[in-house]
Structures are given as structure tokens and as C-alpha cells.
Amino acid sequence: MTLRAQQTSNDYGIVVEPLSGEVIAWRGDEMIARSSRARVMYETRLPPVVYFPAEDIQAELEPALDHKTFCPFKGTAFYSHVRCGGETLENGAWNYPKALPEGQAVDGCYAFMPGVATRIEHQGAAIEALPTGNISGPVVDWLLREAWLAKSPEDLLAALGDKLVEDGIAVCRMSILIWSLHPMIAGQNCIWFRGKDEVTSRYPSYDILESPVFRESPFQHVADGLGGVRQKLDTNPDEFNFPIMDDLKEQGVTDYVAMPLPFSDGRINVLTLASDDPNGFTTANLGLIFECSALISRLFEVFALTSNATSLLETYLGKRTGARVLGGKIRRGDGDVIDAAILFCDLRHSTRLETELGREAYVTQLNRFFEVTTEIVNAHEGEVLKFIGDAVLAIFPASAGHEAACRNAVESATEIVAKLKAPDPETDDIPMDCAIGVAFGEVTYGNVGSRERLDFTVIGSAANIAARLGEHGKAAGYPVVATSEVARASGFQVESLGAVDLHNVKDPVTACALTVSG
């Protein structure tokens, strides 16, 4: 099929033809290239590009060492600044010093970026462009009509792989790396193999970014904005020295592509494809994927946005509260009246600690205080609602009953005190004291605030009493103080404090101090 026919069909193609006679490139009135050996590259749905042999470039070229781009057909493009007429045009020309087979006809030649050459004349006339067509076919139809029905990134990757195979594309392995917005997880890496029912998903931590496995991988190259990777394992095995290529070759892979999948926020995610066909990917097959990559990227971005929204809400609001907000509890006044045990934990001696330790070391210990508290609360069916300076407000809903909520809250309180007092001797952590108050009652669990700035919290006397009991315990020397109602329900050994007058609480509160072992 000729390229003229390909331009109006679904087949992607590249054809390079010599231009007979003289070809001149001008920038204004200044000649920047002149050759009788120029070539023109016709690529599907792109304007023709004229390439000049390096020795026929009359403008001065200065290598731009920090700029490269990638084409899965022609290879990695290296750029040069173009100096002419007293001006410097940054990254104004490119060439392919290690061209892939489809681009080898322009080996040793340079092309100018659009706008650098204000006109290119071939025997006194402009270069004729070929007609363009529209991309179509089963894969495109599926992407437009059915792909959105996938329920997860794993489902989408598996369906895409199966559809490509069904359309005759010799892909045996695909993977995608999607970056996340999560305090502990760097991203999600899904891997699909032809003929296997399941897609493998990994969730690497940020430590992976410093590991040789990542730093010496195509993922790092593409994610850093250095362009994609195309490695035909029998053609250009030395251009990219990635260790994974040896593993893939042993698995029968003949051709490998890693291409950027940019999301709308600018983050560069990565899609990789491997072929086990003896001839690797054809230009038409790879062209189809390349032209569909923007749509593929948007489909995966939908899952990423949902995942990021969930993880951000869970990180900043907690799992239970985050789910409520994501489920539509977003208006001022939205909320529920529930029965719950409320725990208020305040770190003691914060001012002295900051003075003695210094700001950086103090913040490290403060984060440890928050982490210990959060882990223990979560382990006892509770949820941290907020960090308030150097204090923590947590809730234990009575969904499993009054006694269970009180017991979980008190167990959490005693474990927090014990763990903070006895840090791991293998670390630089220091013993810390805290004051905890626990109360039970009916609270409103929902949104309060201004019209434009809301806070999902608990409102009710139980929250106020818990905070005031913590203050009383701090003054009286008790690490955990609870209302007698909570103390009785928890079943813990207690010391009765009788009726206690609390600041800003109308009536005295019958309270108990809890015994903390360790």
C-alpha cells in the first residue's frame, strides 16, 4: 500500500523519498540549508518534513545536550540550537543519530522545527502535503464505545491488551505505571500478560524511587521527561542499557516500547508494550497505539483521579469520614446524630520539648506522637478526626454497641500512654507523656464551617467533656481520665475521682482515673 493510500486508511506509515534537484531552506532572507541530496519524510496524518544532510546545513548548529524527544518509529531525537542572523533558536533542529529501521533513511540528516525555516523551496516550489484521513478500526471503536465500562485500571489494561491481540497486534506483555497522591504509596504498577486471566498490581512505596530497580529502568527514563524508549532487541540493543531488557529477551521478547502517558495535571505516567513476534511491532500496529495514546491516557486518568481523591480524603480526614465526604456529605449542615465515645489526647510539655530538642527534632517526635495515636485508634475501630496543634481528637462510633465503643476508646488510651512512654531503644525516640480524656454521648458527626471552608468533625457535649477531662488529668497527674459511665463500661481497673468541676462544663462530671500498666 502506498503512503497516499495509507494516509486515508487506518494503517500508519512512514515513507522517505529523495528530492531531486536543489532544495533550499530560508529564514527570512537568510539561507540556512541548501542541498541537492535532501529527503522528505511523509508520516501518516503529519505534514511532510524535509531532512538535510549535516554537511549541507549552512546555519551554525550547537548541540542541546539537555533536550531529547522520542518517536516509537524513528527513535530518540537529539536537538541542536540553530544560530543564524544574530539570533539563537533553541532546540531548532533535530536528528536521529541512532535511528530505528523506519528512520534509517534520514540517518545523518537534520530537520528544522516548525517556524525555524520560514520557507523551504524545492525547485522553486513548496513541498506538497499528502491528504490526511481519520483513524478508525476495532480498537478505536472499542476505546470510544466500551472502554469506559471498565471498573478498574486492571480491568481496563486487560481489556486493552485483549483487544489489541484481537486486532492482530503481536503484544505479549503490557504494563502501566500510574503515579499517585498518597503519603506512603508512590503509584500503581499493573502488568498484563497475553493468555493470563489476571493482571498483577503492585503498589511501590517512595523508597522504590531511590532503588536501582527503578533508577535503571525505562520507567525512570520516561517519567523524567526524557521521552519514550523503543528497543528492538536485535537492532539497537545498546542504545538503552536497561537491565530489564536481558530478562525480557530471555522471555522471548523481540521488541519493547515505553511511552509517556501524560495526565492533565502534567504528571508523566508510563505505558510499556512488548512483542514476541520475530519481526516485532509493525509500523502500522505501533502507530495505532501511538495515535490512541492520548485517549488511553484519559481513560486511566479517570481511575487515578478517583483513587487520588479517596487517598487524599482518607489521609486528611480519615477513612470513615473521607468515605462520607466522597459519598456526597459536602454541604454545610450535612451530617448525622450518632452515639460515640470521644477521645481527646494532648501531648504534654510541648513547649519545653521544642526548646530542648530544636524545631526539626521536635517535629520528628510530634509526628511519632501522631503516628502512635493514629495506629492504635485505627486498630480499635476508631478514627482520628483531626490533629489540633499537639493534640488528637478521635471518635469511636457505637455501631457495635455502647460497651464496645467505650472499651475500644479506653484500650486505645491506655495503649497510647504506654507506647509513648516506652519508645524503641534501637531508635532516637524519647519517652513522651500525654493527657487523655474519654467521654461518651450523642454528637453531631458532620460538616460545620463557613460556606466556602468546611470542617468534618463532631459537635456535642461529649467532645467538650473529653477535652476538659484531659485538662483535669494533666493538672492532677492522671494520664487517662474518663467519665464514670465510660469507665464502668470498659471493665478496666479505675480510681474514682468523684464529681469533678470542669472548665466551661455546667454541671460537675463524675470521673475516674484509669490505671495504665507499663
Short mmCIF file of C-alpha atoms in Angstrom, two decimals:
data_model
loop_
_atom_site.label_atom_id
_atom_site.label_comp_id
_atom_site.label_asym_id
_atom_site.label_seq_id
_atom_site.Cartn_x
_atom_site.Cartn_y
_atom_site.Cartn_z
CA MET A 1 0.00 0.00 0.00
CA THR A 2 1.37 3.45 -0.87
CA LEU A 3 1.59 6.13 1.76
CA ARG A 4 -1.02 8.15 -0.12
CA ALA A 5 -3.42 5.25 0.39
CA GLN A 6 -2.28 4.79 3.98
CA GLN A 7 -2.98 8.43 4.75
CA THR A 8 -6.68 7.85 4.13
CA SER A 9 -6.87 4.45 5.86
CA ASN A 10 -6.18 3.14 9.34
CA ASP A 11 -2.63 1.97 8.56
CA TYR A 12 0.10 4.16 9.97
CA GLY A 13 3.08 4.53 7.68
CA ILE A 14 6.37 6.33 7.14
CA VAL A 15 7.93 6.81 3.72
CA VAL A 16 11.14 8.71 2.96
CA GLU A 17 11.74 9.86 -0.62
CA PRO A 18 14.71 11.69 -2.16
CA LEU A 19 14.02 15.14 -3.54
CA SER A 20 15.55 15.55 -6.96
CA GLY A 21 17.20 18.85 -7.68
CA GLU A 22 18.05 21.64 -5.30
CA VAL A 23 16.23 22.25 -2.01
CA ILE A 24 16.77 25.48 -0.06
CA ALA A 25 15.62 26.35 3.45
CA TRP A 26 15.27 30.05 4.27
CA ARG A 27 14.81 32.02 7.43
CA GLY A 28 13.61 35.35 6.16
CA ASP A 29 16.22 36.38 3.61
CA GLU A 30 18.96 34.17 5.06
CA MET A 31 19.70 30.76 3.63
CA ILE A 32 20.09 28.19 6.43
CA ALA A 33 20.36 24.99 4.34
CA ARG A 34 20.99 24.15 0.69
CA SER A 35 21.21 20.64 -0.73
CA SER A 36 20.75 18.53 -3.82
CA ARG A 37 20.54 15.42 -1.57
CA ALA A 38 17.64 16.41 0.66
CA ARG A 39 14.92 13.92 1.56
CA VAL A 40 11.30 14.32 2.52
CA MET A 41 9.58 12.17 5.13
CA TYR A 42 5.87 11.52 4.80
CA GLU A 43 4.28 10.26 8.01
CA THR A 44 0.62 9.44 8.42
CA ARG A 45 -1.52 12.43 9.40
CA LEU A 46 1.53 14.69 9.79
CA PRO A 47 2.88 17.40 7.48
CA PRO A 48 5.89 16.40 5.34
CA VAL A 49 9.32 17.05 6.89
CA VAL A 50 12.42 17.85 4.85
CA TYR A 51 15.75 16.47 6.08
CA PHE A 52 19.08 17.97 5.01
CA PRO A 53 22.45 16.18 5.19
CA ALA A 54 24.52 17.63 8.03
CA GLU A 55 27.19 18.96 5.69
CA ASP A 56 24.55 20.96 3.75
CA ILE A 57 23.33 22.91 6.81
CA GLN A 58 24.62 26.46 6.47
CA ALA A 59 23.39 27.76 9.83
CA GLU A 60 25.51 27.04 12.89
CA LEU A 61 24.24 24.11 14.97
CA GLU A 62 25.05 23.82 18.66
CA PRO A 63 24.06 20.55 20.42
CA ALA A 64 21.33 20.99 23.03
CA LEU A 65 22.52 18.36 25.47
CA ASP A 66 19.54 18.54 27.83
CA HIS A 67 16.74 18.09 25.28
CA LYS A 68 15.60 14.88 23.60
CA THR A 69 12.28 13.56 22.36
CA PHE A 70 11.15 10.12 21.35
CA CYS A 71 9.36 8.63 18.38
CA PRO A 72 8.49 4.91 18.58
CA PHE A 73 9.22 4.58 14.84
CA LYS A 74 12.31 6.68 14.27
CA GLY A 75 13.95 6.54 17.71
CA THR A 76 15.34 9.23 20.01
CA ALA A 77 15.64 12.70 18.51
CA PHE A 78 18.62 14.77 19.62
CA TYR A 79 18.26 18.54 19.31
CA SER A 80 20.53 21.42 18.39
CA HIS A 81 20.23 25.18 18.80
CA VAL A 82 20.23 26.99 15.47
CA ARG A 83 22.31 30.19 15.20
CA CYS A 84 21.68 32.45 12.23
CA GLY A 85 21.34 36.16 11.54
CA GLY A 86 22.48 37.09 15.03
CA GLU A 87 19.74 35.06 16.79
CA THR A 88 19.72 31.71 18.55
CA LEU A 89 16.73 29.43 18.02
CA GLU A 90 16.74 27.00 20.93
CA ASN A 91 16.15 23.35 20.04
CA GLY A 92 15.55 24.50 16.49
CA ALA A 93 16.76 21.37 14.68
CA TRP A 94 16.82 17.64 15.36
CA ASN A 95 18.35 14.44 14.07
CA TYR A 96 18.28 10.70 14.81
CA PRO A 97 21.87 9.52 15.39
CA LYS A 98 20.68 6.02 16.34
CA ALA A 99 17.62 5.71 14.17
CA LEU A 100 15.32 2.71 14.24
CA PRO A 101 14.69 0.93 10.92
CA GLU A 102 11.78 3.18 9.94
CA GLY A 103 14.01 6.24 10.33
CA GLN A 104 17.31 5.00 8.97
CA ALA A 105 16.73 6.72 5.62
CA VAL A 106 17.34 10.07 7.36
CA ASP A 107 20.43 8.94 9.24
CA GLY A 108 22.99 11.74 9.22
CA CYS A 109 20.36 14.37 8.32
CA TYR A 110 18.77 17.26 10.20
CA ALA A 111 15.27 18.72 10.07
CA PHE A 112 14.16 22.13 11.31
CA MET A 113 11.44 22.74 13.85
CA PRO A 114 8.30 24.47 12.51
CA GLY A 115 8.91 28.20 12.25
CA VAL A 116 12.70 27.98 12.10
CA ALA A 117 12.70 27.77 8.33
CA THR A 118 10.17 30.36 7.20
CA ARG A 119 10.02 28.63 3.80
CA ILE A 120 11.52 25.60 2.08
CA GLU A 121 11.76 25.64 -1.71
CA HIS A 122 12.13 22.63 -3.95
CA GLN A 123 12.89 23.70 -7.46
CA GLY A 124 11.24 26.99 -6.63
CA ALA A 125 8.00 25.44 -5.25
CA ALA A 126 6.74 24.39 -1.82
CA ILE A 127 6.70 20.73 -0.73
CA GLU A 128 3.29 19.18 -1.40
CA ALA A 129 1.47 17.68 1.60
CA LEU A 130 -0.49 14.46 1.23
CA PRO A 131 -4.19 14.22 2.14
CA THR A 132 -4.98 13.08 5.66
CA GLY A 133 -7.55 10.57 6.82
CA ASN A 134 -9.17 9.59 10.11
CA ILE A 135 -8.00 6.82 12.38
CA SER A 136 -10.56 4.02 12.76
CA GLY A 137 -10.87 0.30 13.35
CA PRO A 138 -11.93 -2.17 16.07
CA VAL A 139 -9.56 -0.83 18.75
CA VAL A 140 -10.61 2.77 18.16
CA ASP A 141 -14.26 1.78 18.16
CA TRP A 142 -13.81 -0.10 21.45
CA LEU A 143 -11.96 2.82 23.05
CA LEU A 144 -14.77 5.19 22.12
CA ARG A 145 -17.73 2.95 22.91
CA GLU A 146 -16.87 0.35 25.53
CA ALA A 147 -13.58 1.06 27.30
CA TRP A 148 -15.25 3.44 29.77
CA LEU A 149 -17.22 0.48 31.17
CA ALA A 150 -14.08 -0.96 32.82
CA LYS A 151 -14.40 -0.91 36.61
CA SER A 152 -10.71 -0.63 37.49
CA PRO A 153 -7.33 0.10 35.91
CA GLU A 154 -6.63 -3.64 35.96
CA ASP A 155 -9.83 -4.34 34.01
CA LEU A 156 -9.01 -1.58 31.53
CA LEU A 157 -5.46 -2.82 30.92
CA ALA A 158 -6.62 -6.42 30.46
CA ALA A 159 -9.39 -5.40 28.06
CA LEU A 160 -7.00 -3.19 26.08
CA GLY A 161 -4.46 -5.99 25.78
CA ASP A 162 -7.10 -8.50 24.66
CA LYS A 163 -8.49 -6.02 22.14
CA LEU A 164 -5.06 -5.32 20.65
CA VAL A 165 -4.40 -9.05 20.27
CA GLU A 166 -7.83 -9.50 18.72
CA ASP A 167 -6.95 -6.78 16.20
CA GLY A 168 -3.81 -8.65 15.16
CA ILE A 169 -1.20 -6.73 17.15
CA ALA A 170 1.54 -9.03 18.44
CA VAL A 171 1.68 -7.71 22.01
CA CYS A 172 2.58 -10.30 24.66
CA ARG A 173 3.05 -8.04 27.67
CA MET A 174 1.82 -4.61 28.75
CA SER A 175 2.31 -2.60 31.89
CA ILE A 176 1.32 0.79 33.15
CA LEU A 177 2.77 2.92 35.93
CA ILE A 178 0.35 5.48 37.35
CA TRP A 179 1.69 7.94 39.90
CA SER A 180 -0.45 8.53 42.98
CA LEU A 181 -1.07 11.24 45.53
CA HIS A 182 -0.56 9.20 48.67
CA PRO A 183 1.77 9.80 51.63
CA MET A 184 3.21 6.27 51.51
CA ILE A 185 2.49 4.83 48.05
CA ALA A 186 4.33 6.23 45.03
CA GLY A 187 1.98 4.75 42.47
CA GLN A 188 0.33 1.69 40.98
CA ASN A 189 2.08 -0.64 38.55
CA CYS A 190 -0.23 -3.02 36.64
CA ILE A 191 1.19 -5.80 34.43
CA TRP A 192 -0.77 -7.80 31.83
CA PHE A 193 0.40 -10.94 30.03
CA ARG A 194 -1.30 -12.34 26.97
CA GLY A 195 -3.18 -15.53 27.77
CA LYS A 196 -3.32 -14.95 31.53
CA ASP A 197 -6.59 -14.25 33.29
CA GLU A 198 -5.26 -11.91 35.97
CA VAL A 199 -3.47 -8.59 35.93
CA THR A 200 -0.76 -8.21 38.56
CA SER A 201 -0.86 -4.95 40.53
CA ARG A 202 1.92 -3.56 42.69
CA TYR A 203 1.86 -0.50 44.92
CA PRO A 204 5.50 0.52 45.48
CA SER A 205 6.45 2.89 48.28
CA TYR A 206 8.53 6.01 47.67
CA ASP A 207 11.63 4.00 48.57
CA ILE A 208 11.45 2.47 45.10
CA LEU A 209 12.39 5.83 43.58
CA GLU A 210 15.89 5.50 45.04
CA SER A 211 16.35 1.82 44.24
CA PRO A 212 18.49 0.58 41.32
CA VAL A 213 15.50 -1.42 40.06
CA PHE A 214 13.67 1.83 39.28
CA ARG A 215 16.58 4.15 38.54
CA GLU A 216 17.92 1.77 35.90
CA SER A 217 14.54 1.14 34.31
CA PRO A 218 12.62 2.60 31.36
CA PHE A 219 10.09 3.92 33.90
CA GLN A 220 12.65 6.37 35.28
CA HIS A 221 13.73 7.47 31.79
CA VAL A 222 10.19 8.19 30.61
CA ALA A 223 8.89 9.65 33.89
CA ASP A 224 11.80 12.12 33.94
CA GLY A 225 10.51 13.61 30.70
CA LEU A 226 13.35 12.22 28.56
CA GLY A 227 10.94 10.81 26.00
CA GLY A 228 9.98 7.23 25.34
CA VAL A 229 12.00 4.10 24.72
CA ARG A 230 11.90 1.79 21.69
CA GLN A 231 14.27 -1.11 21.78
CA LYS A 232 14.24 -3.75 19.10
CA LEU A 233 16.34 -6.28 20.92
CA ASP A 234 18.07 -7.42 17.74
CA THR A 235 18.53 -3.93 16.20
CA ASN A 236 19.52 -1.30 18.77
CA PRO A 237 20.35 -3.35 21.88
CA ASP A 238 22.98 -0.91 23.11
CA GLU A 239 21.14 2.43 22.91
CA PHE A 240 19.31 1.88 26.20
CA ASN A 241 21.25 -0.14 28.71
CA PHE A 242 18.31 -1.23 30.88
CA PRO A 243 18.81 -4.48 32.83
CA ILE A 244 15.19 -5.49 32.23
CA MET A 245 15.95 -5.94 28.53
CA ASP A 246 18.06 -9.03 29.26
CA ASP A 247 15.18 -10.53 31.25
CA LEU A 248 12.68 -9.74 28.52
CA LYS A 249 14.92 -11.20 25.82
CA GLU A 250 15.11 -14.45 27.78
CA GLN A 251 11.30 -14.46 27.84
CA GLY A 252 11.23 -14.29 24.04
CA VAL A 253 10.58 -10.56 23.67
CA THR A 254 11.84 -9.10 20.38
CA ASP A 255 10.56 -5.51 20.58
CA TYR A 256 9.90 -3.21 23.54
CA VAL A 257 8.28 0.22 23.78
CA ALA A 258 7.83 2.52 26.77
CA MET A 259 5.84 5.64 26.01
CA PRO A 260 4.72 8.60 28.13
CA LEU A 261 1.08 8.86 29.18
CA PRO A 262 0.78 12.46 30.37
CA PHE A 263 -2.20 13.30 32.55
CA SER A 264 -3.97 16.65 32.53
CA ASP A 265 -2.03 17.78 35.63
CA GLY A 266 1.26 17.37 33.77
CA ARG A 267 2.42 14.23 35.54
CA ILE A 268 4.05 11.73 33.18
CA ASN A 269 2.84 8.17 33.63
CA VAL A 270 4.24 5.27 31.62
CA LEU A 271 2.77 2.63 29.29
CA THR A 272 5.00 -0.23 28.14
CA LEU A 273 4.39 -2.83 25.44
CA ALA A 274 6.43 -5.88 24.47
CA SER A 275 6.15 -8.06 21.37
CA ASP A 276 7.29 -11.63 20.86
CA ASP A 277 6.74 -11.61 17.09
CA PRO A 278 10.01 -12.39 15.23
CA ASN A 279 9.73 -9.03 13.45
CA GLY A 280 8.50 -7.08 16.47
CA PHE A 281 5.84 -4.40 16.13
CA THR A 282 4.93 -3.22 12.67
CA THR A 283 4.79 0.49 11.99
CA ALA A 284 1.04 0.27 11.44
CA ASN A 285 0.45 -1.59 14.72
CA LEU A 286 2.60 0.72 16.78
CA GLY A 287 1.17 3.75 15.01
CA LEU A 288 -2.32 2.74 16.07
CA ILE A 289 -1.29 2.58 19.74
CA PHE A 290 0.70 5.80 19.45
CA GLU A 291 -2.22 7.72 17.96
CA CYS A 292 -4.63 6.34 20.56
CA SER A 293 -2.32 7.04 23.50
CA ALA A 294 -3.96 10.37 24.42
CA LEU A 295 -7.37 8.68 24.74
CA ILE A 296 -5.86 5.73 26.61
CA SER A 297 -4.24 8.20 28.98
CA ARG A 298 -7.54 9.95 29.74
CA LEU A 299 -9.28 6.64 30.46
CA PHE A 300 -6.64 5.68 33.02
CA GLU A 301 -6.71 9.20 34.45
CA VAL A 302 -10.34 8.70 35.47
CA PHE A 303 -9.29 5.86 37.78
CA ALA A 304 -6.30 7.84 39.02
CA LEU A 305 -8.45 10.83 39.92
CA THR A 306 -10.87 8.65 41.88
CA SER A 307 -8.03 6.85 43.64
CA ASN A 308 -6.25 10.12 44.45
CA ALA A 309 -9.43 11.72 45.76
CA THR A 310 -10.07 8.71 48.01
CA SER A 311 -6.50 8.56 49.33
CA LEU A 312 -6.33 12.31 49.93
CA LEU A 313 -9.63 12.34 51.80
CA GLU A 314 -8.58 9.33 53.87
CA THR A 315 -5.21 10.95 54.58
CA TYR A 316 -6.60 14.29 55.68
CA LEU A 317 -10.00 13.26 57.08
CA GLY A 318 -9.70 9.57 57.94
CA LYS A 319 -11.13 6.50 56.18
CA ARG A 320 -14.67 6.69 57.59
CA THR A 321 -15.02 10.44 57.29
CA GLY A 322 -13.33 10.51 53.87
CA ALA A 323 -15.84 7.96 52.57
CA ARG A 324 -18.71 10.14 53.81
CA VAL A 325 -17.37 13.22 52.06
CA LEU A 326 -16.68 11.31 48.84
CA GLY A 327 -20.19 9.87 49.11
CA GLY A 328 -21.74 13.33 48.96
CA LYS A 329 -21.69 14.73 52.50
CA ILE A 330 -20.25 18.03 51.28
CA ARG A 331 -22.72 20.74 52.26
CA ARG A 332 -22.71 22.73 55.47
CA GLY A 333 -25.06 21.03 57.89
CA ASP A 334 -24.74 17.60 56.25
CA GLY A 335 -24.18 15.02 58.97
CA ASP A 336 -25.71 12.51 61.35
CA VAL A 337 -26.50 12.41 65.04
CA ILE A 338 -24.72 9.36 66.47
CA ASP A 339 -23.71 7.87 69.82
CA ALA A 340 -19.94 7.61 70.19
CA ALA A 341 -17.04 7.54 72.59
CA ILE A 342 -14.79 10.57 72.13
CA LEU A 343 -11.07 10.51 72.91
CA PHE A 344 -9.01 13.68 73.26
CA CYS A 345 -5.25 13.17 73.61
CA ASP A 346 -2.89 16.06 74.35
CA LEU A 347 0.91 15.83 74.22
CA ARG A 348 2.44 17.19 77.42
CA HIS A 349 5.43 19.54 77.74
CA SER A 350 5.40 20.51 74.05
CA THR A 351 6.95 23.93 74.60
CA ARG A 352 9.80 22.50 76.66
CA LEU A 353 10.38 19.71 74.14
CA GLU A 354 10.67 22.13 71.24
CA THR A 355 13.10 24.31 73.18
CA GLU A 356 15.27 21.38 74.24
CA LEU A 357 15.20 19.39 71.00
CA GLY A 358 15.08 22.14 68.40
CA ARG A 359 12.31 22.54 65.82
CA GLU A 360 13.31 19.76 63.42
CA ALA A 361 13.82 17.08 66.09
CA TYR A 362 10.66 18.20 67.88
CA VAL A 363 8.58 17.85 64.71
CA THR A 364 10.00 14.33 64.27
CA GLN A 365 8.82 13.39 67.76
CA LEU A 366 5.48 15.14 67.24
CA ASN A 367 4.94 13.05 64.11
CA ARG A 368 5.75 9.94 66.15
CA PHE A 369 3.12 11.01 68.70
CA PHE A 370 0.53 11.38 65.93
CA GLU A 371 1.53 8.09 64.30
CA VAL A 372 1.37 6.08 67.53
CA THR A 373 -2.01 7.58 68.39
CA THR A 374 -3.46 7.03 64.91
CA GLU A 375 -2.28 3.43 64.59
CA ILE A 376 -3.71 2.44 67.97
CA VAL A 377 -7.02 4.24 67.40
CA ASN A 378 -7.41 2.60 63.97
CA ALA A 379 -6.63 -0.81 65.46
CA HIS A 380 -9.54 -0.38 67.89
CA GLU A 381 -12.25 0.50 65.35
CA GLY A 382 -11.86 4.23 65.91
CA GLU A 383 -10.90 7.09 63.66
CA VAL A 384 -8.75 10.15 64.17
CA LEU A 385 -10.86 13.14 63.18
CA LYS A 386 -8.18 15.79 63.42
CA PHE A 387 -4.83 16.89 64.72
CA ILE A 388 -5.19 20.10 66.71
CA GLY A 389 -1.76 21.60 67.31
CA ASP A 390 -0.17 18.95 69.53
CA ALA A 391 -3.45 17.16 70.31
CA VAL A 392 -5.59 14.45 68.70
CA LEU A 393 -9.38 14.17 68.53
CA ALA A 394 -10.69 10.67 67.83
CA ILE A 395 -14.12 9.08 67.63
CA PHE A 396 -15.35 5.53 68.36
CA PRO A 397 -18.90 5.19 66.98
CA ALA A 398 -21.21 2.91 68.93
CA SER A 399 -22.15 0.89 65.84
CA ALA A 400 -21.27 -2.31 67.74
CA GLY A 401 -22.85 -1.09 70.97
CA HIS A 402 -22.17 1.23 73.89
CA GLU A 403 -19.82 -1.08 75.79
CA ALA A 404 -17.71 -1.91 72.73
CA ALA A 405 -17.20 1.77 71.90
CA CYS A 406 -16.19 2.60 75.49
CA ARG A 407 -13.89 -0.41 75.74
CA ASN A 408 -12.18 0.42 72.43
CA ALA A 409 -11.66 4.03 73.46
CA VAL A 410 -10.21 3.14 76.88
CA GLU A 411 -7.99 0.38 75.50
CA SER A 412 -6.69 2.86 72.93
CA ALA A 413 -6.00 5.46 75.62
CA THR A 414 -4.03 3.12 77.87
CA GLU A 415 -2.03 1.66 74.96
CA ILE A 416 -1.15 5.14 73.68
CA VAL A 417 0.17 6.21 77.09
CA ALA A 418 2.21 3.01 77.49
CA LYS A 419 3.72 3.08 74.00
CA LEU A 420 4.70 6.75 74.16
CA LYS A 421 6.44 6.17 77.49
CA ALA A 422 8.47 3.21 76.18
CA PRO A 423 9.98 4.01 72.76
CA ASP A 424 12.03 1.51 70.76
CA PRO A 425 15.54 1.52 72.32
CA GLU A 426 17.03 0.98 68.85
CA THR A 427 15.84 4.44 67.75
CA ASP A 428 16.49 8.04 68.80
CA ASP A 429 12.91 8.40 70.03
CA ILE A 430 12.38 9.80 73.51
CA PRO A 431 9.76 8.93 76.17
CA MET A 432 6.75 11.24 75.95
CA ASP A 433 3.82 11.96 78.26
CA CYS A 434 0.28 12.71 77.27
CA ALA A 435 -3.04 13.50 78.94
CA ILE A 436 -6.16 11.75 77.64
CA GLY A 437 -9.83 12.37 78.33
CA VAL A 438 -12.61 9.99 77.28
CA ALA A 439 -16.37 10.62 77.28
CA PHE A 440 -19.45 9.08 75.68
CA GLY A 441 -22.57 10.71 74.36
CA GLU A 442 -24.70 11.86 71.47
CA VAL A 443 -22.80 14.00 68.97
CA THR A 444 -23.42 15.51 65.57
CA TYR A 445 -20.96 13.97 63.12
CA GLY A 446 -20.81 16.16 60.02
CA ASN A 447 -19.94 19.44 58.31
CA VAL A 448 -19.62 22.77 60.06
CA GLY A 449 -17.90 25.99 59.00
CA SER A 450 -18.30 28.82 56.56
CA ARG A 451 -19.95 28.46 53.17
CA GLU A 452 -16.60 28.07 51.42
CA ARG A 453 -14.48 26.40 54.12
CA LEU A 454 -15.94 23.38 55.87
CA ASP A 455 -14.68 21.02 58.53
CA PHE A 456 -15.99 17.49 59.10
CA THR A 457 -15.97 17.00 62.86
CA VAL A 458 -18.06 16.13 65.92
CA ILE A 459 -20.13 18.66 67.81
CA GLY A 460 -21.63 17.90 71.22
CA SER A 461 -21.01 17.99 74.95
CA ALA A 462 -19.17 14.65 74.89
CA ALA A 463 -16.39 16.18 72.76
CA ASN A 464 -16.07 19.14 75.11
CA ILE A 465 -16.11 16.94 78.22
CA ALA A 466 -13.40 14.64 76.78
CA ALA A 467 -11.11 17.63 76.18
CA ARG A 468 -11.78 19.05 79.67
CA LEU A 469 -11.18 15.67 81.34
CA GLY A 470 -7.79 15.57 79.63
CA GLU A 471 -7.01 19.02 81.05
CA HIS A 472 -8.07 17.87 84.51
CA GLY A 473 -5.87 14.77 84.27
CA LYS A 474 -2.90 16.90 83.20
CA ALA A 475 -3.34 19.17 86.23
CA ALA A 476 -3.97 16.29 88.66
CA GLY A 477 -1.29 13.96 87.33
CA TYR A 478 -3.50 11.30 85.76
CA PRO A 479 -2.60 10.18 82.21
CA VAL A 480 -6.14 8.89 81.41
CA VAL A 481 -9.38 10.26 82.85
CA ALA A 482 -12.82 9.09 81.72
CA THR A 483 -16.37 9.65 82.75
CA SER A 484 -17.60 7.02 85.22
CA GLU A 485 -20.03 5.81 82.54
CA VAL A 486 -17.16 5.04 80.17
CA ALA A 487 -15.00 3.55 82.94
CA ARG A 488 -17.73 1.12 84.05
CA ALA A 489 -18.50 0.02 80.52
CA SER A 490 -14.82 -0.58 79.68
CA GLY A 491 -14.29 -3.06 82.53
CA PHE A 492 -10.87 -1.54 83.38
CA GLN A 493 -9.44 -1.05 86.86
CA VAL A 494 -10.16 2.56 87.87
CA GLU A 495 -9.74 5.06 90.66
CA SER A 496 -12.85 7.11 91.37
CA LEU A 497 -12.28 10.86 91.30
CA GLY A 498 -15.84 11.70 92.31
CA ALA A 499 -17.67 14.71 90.88
CA VAL A 500 -15.18 16.94 89.05
CA ASP A 501 -15.76 20.56 88.11
CA LEU A 502 -14.62 21.13 84.53
CA HIS A 503 -13.95 24.43 82.77
CA ASN A 504 -16.92 25.56 80.63
CA VAL A 505 -19.00 22.50 81.67
CA LYS A 506 -22.14 23.50 83.56
CA ASP A 507 -22.53 20.54 85.93
CA PRO A 508 -19.85 18.50 87.71
CA VAL A 509 -18.86 15.29 85.90
CA THR A 510 -18.36 12.05 87.78
CA ALA A 511 -14.99 10.83 86.61
CA CYS A 512 -12.43 8.07 87.10
CA ALA A 513 -8.69 7.77 86.53
CA LEU A 514 -7.63 4.62 84.71
CA THR A 515 -4.65 2.51 85.65
CA VAL A 516 -2.02 2.31 82.92
CA SER A 517 0.45 -0.58 83.08
CA GLY A 518 3.97 -0.49 81.80
#
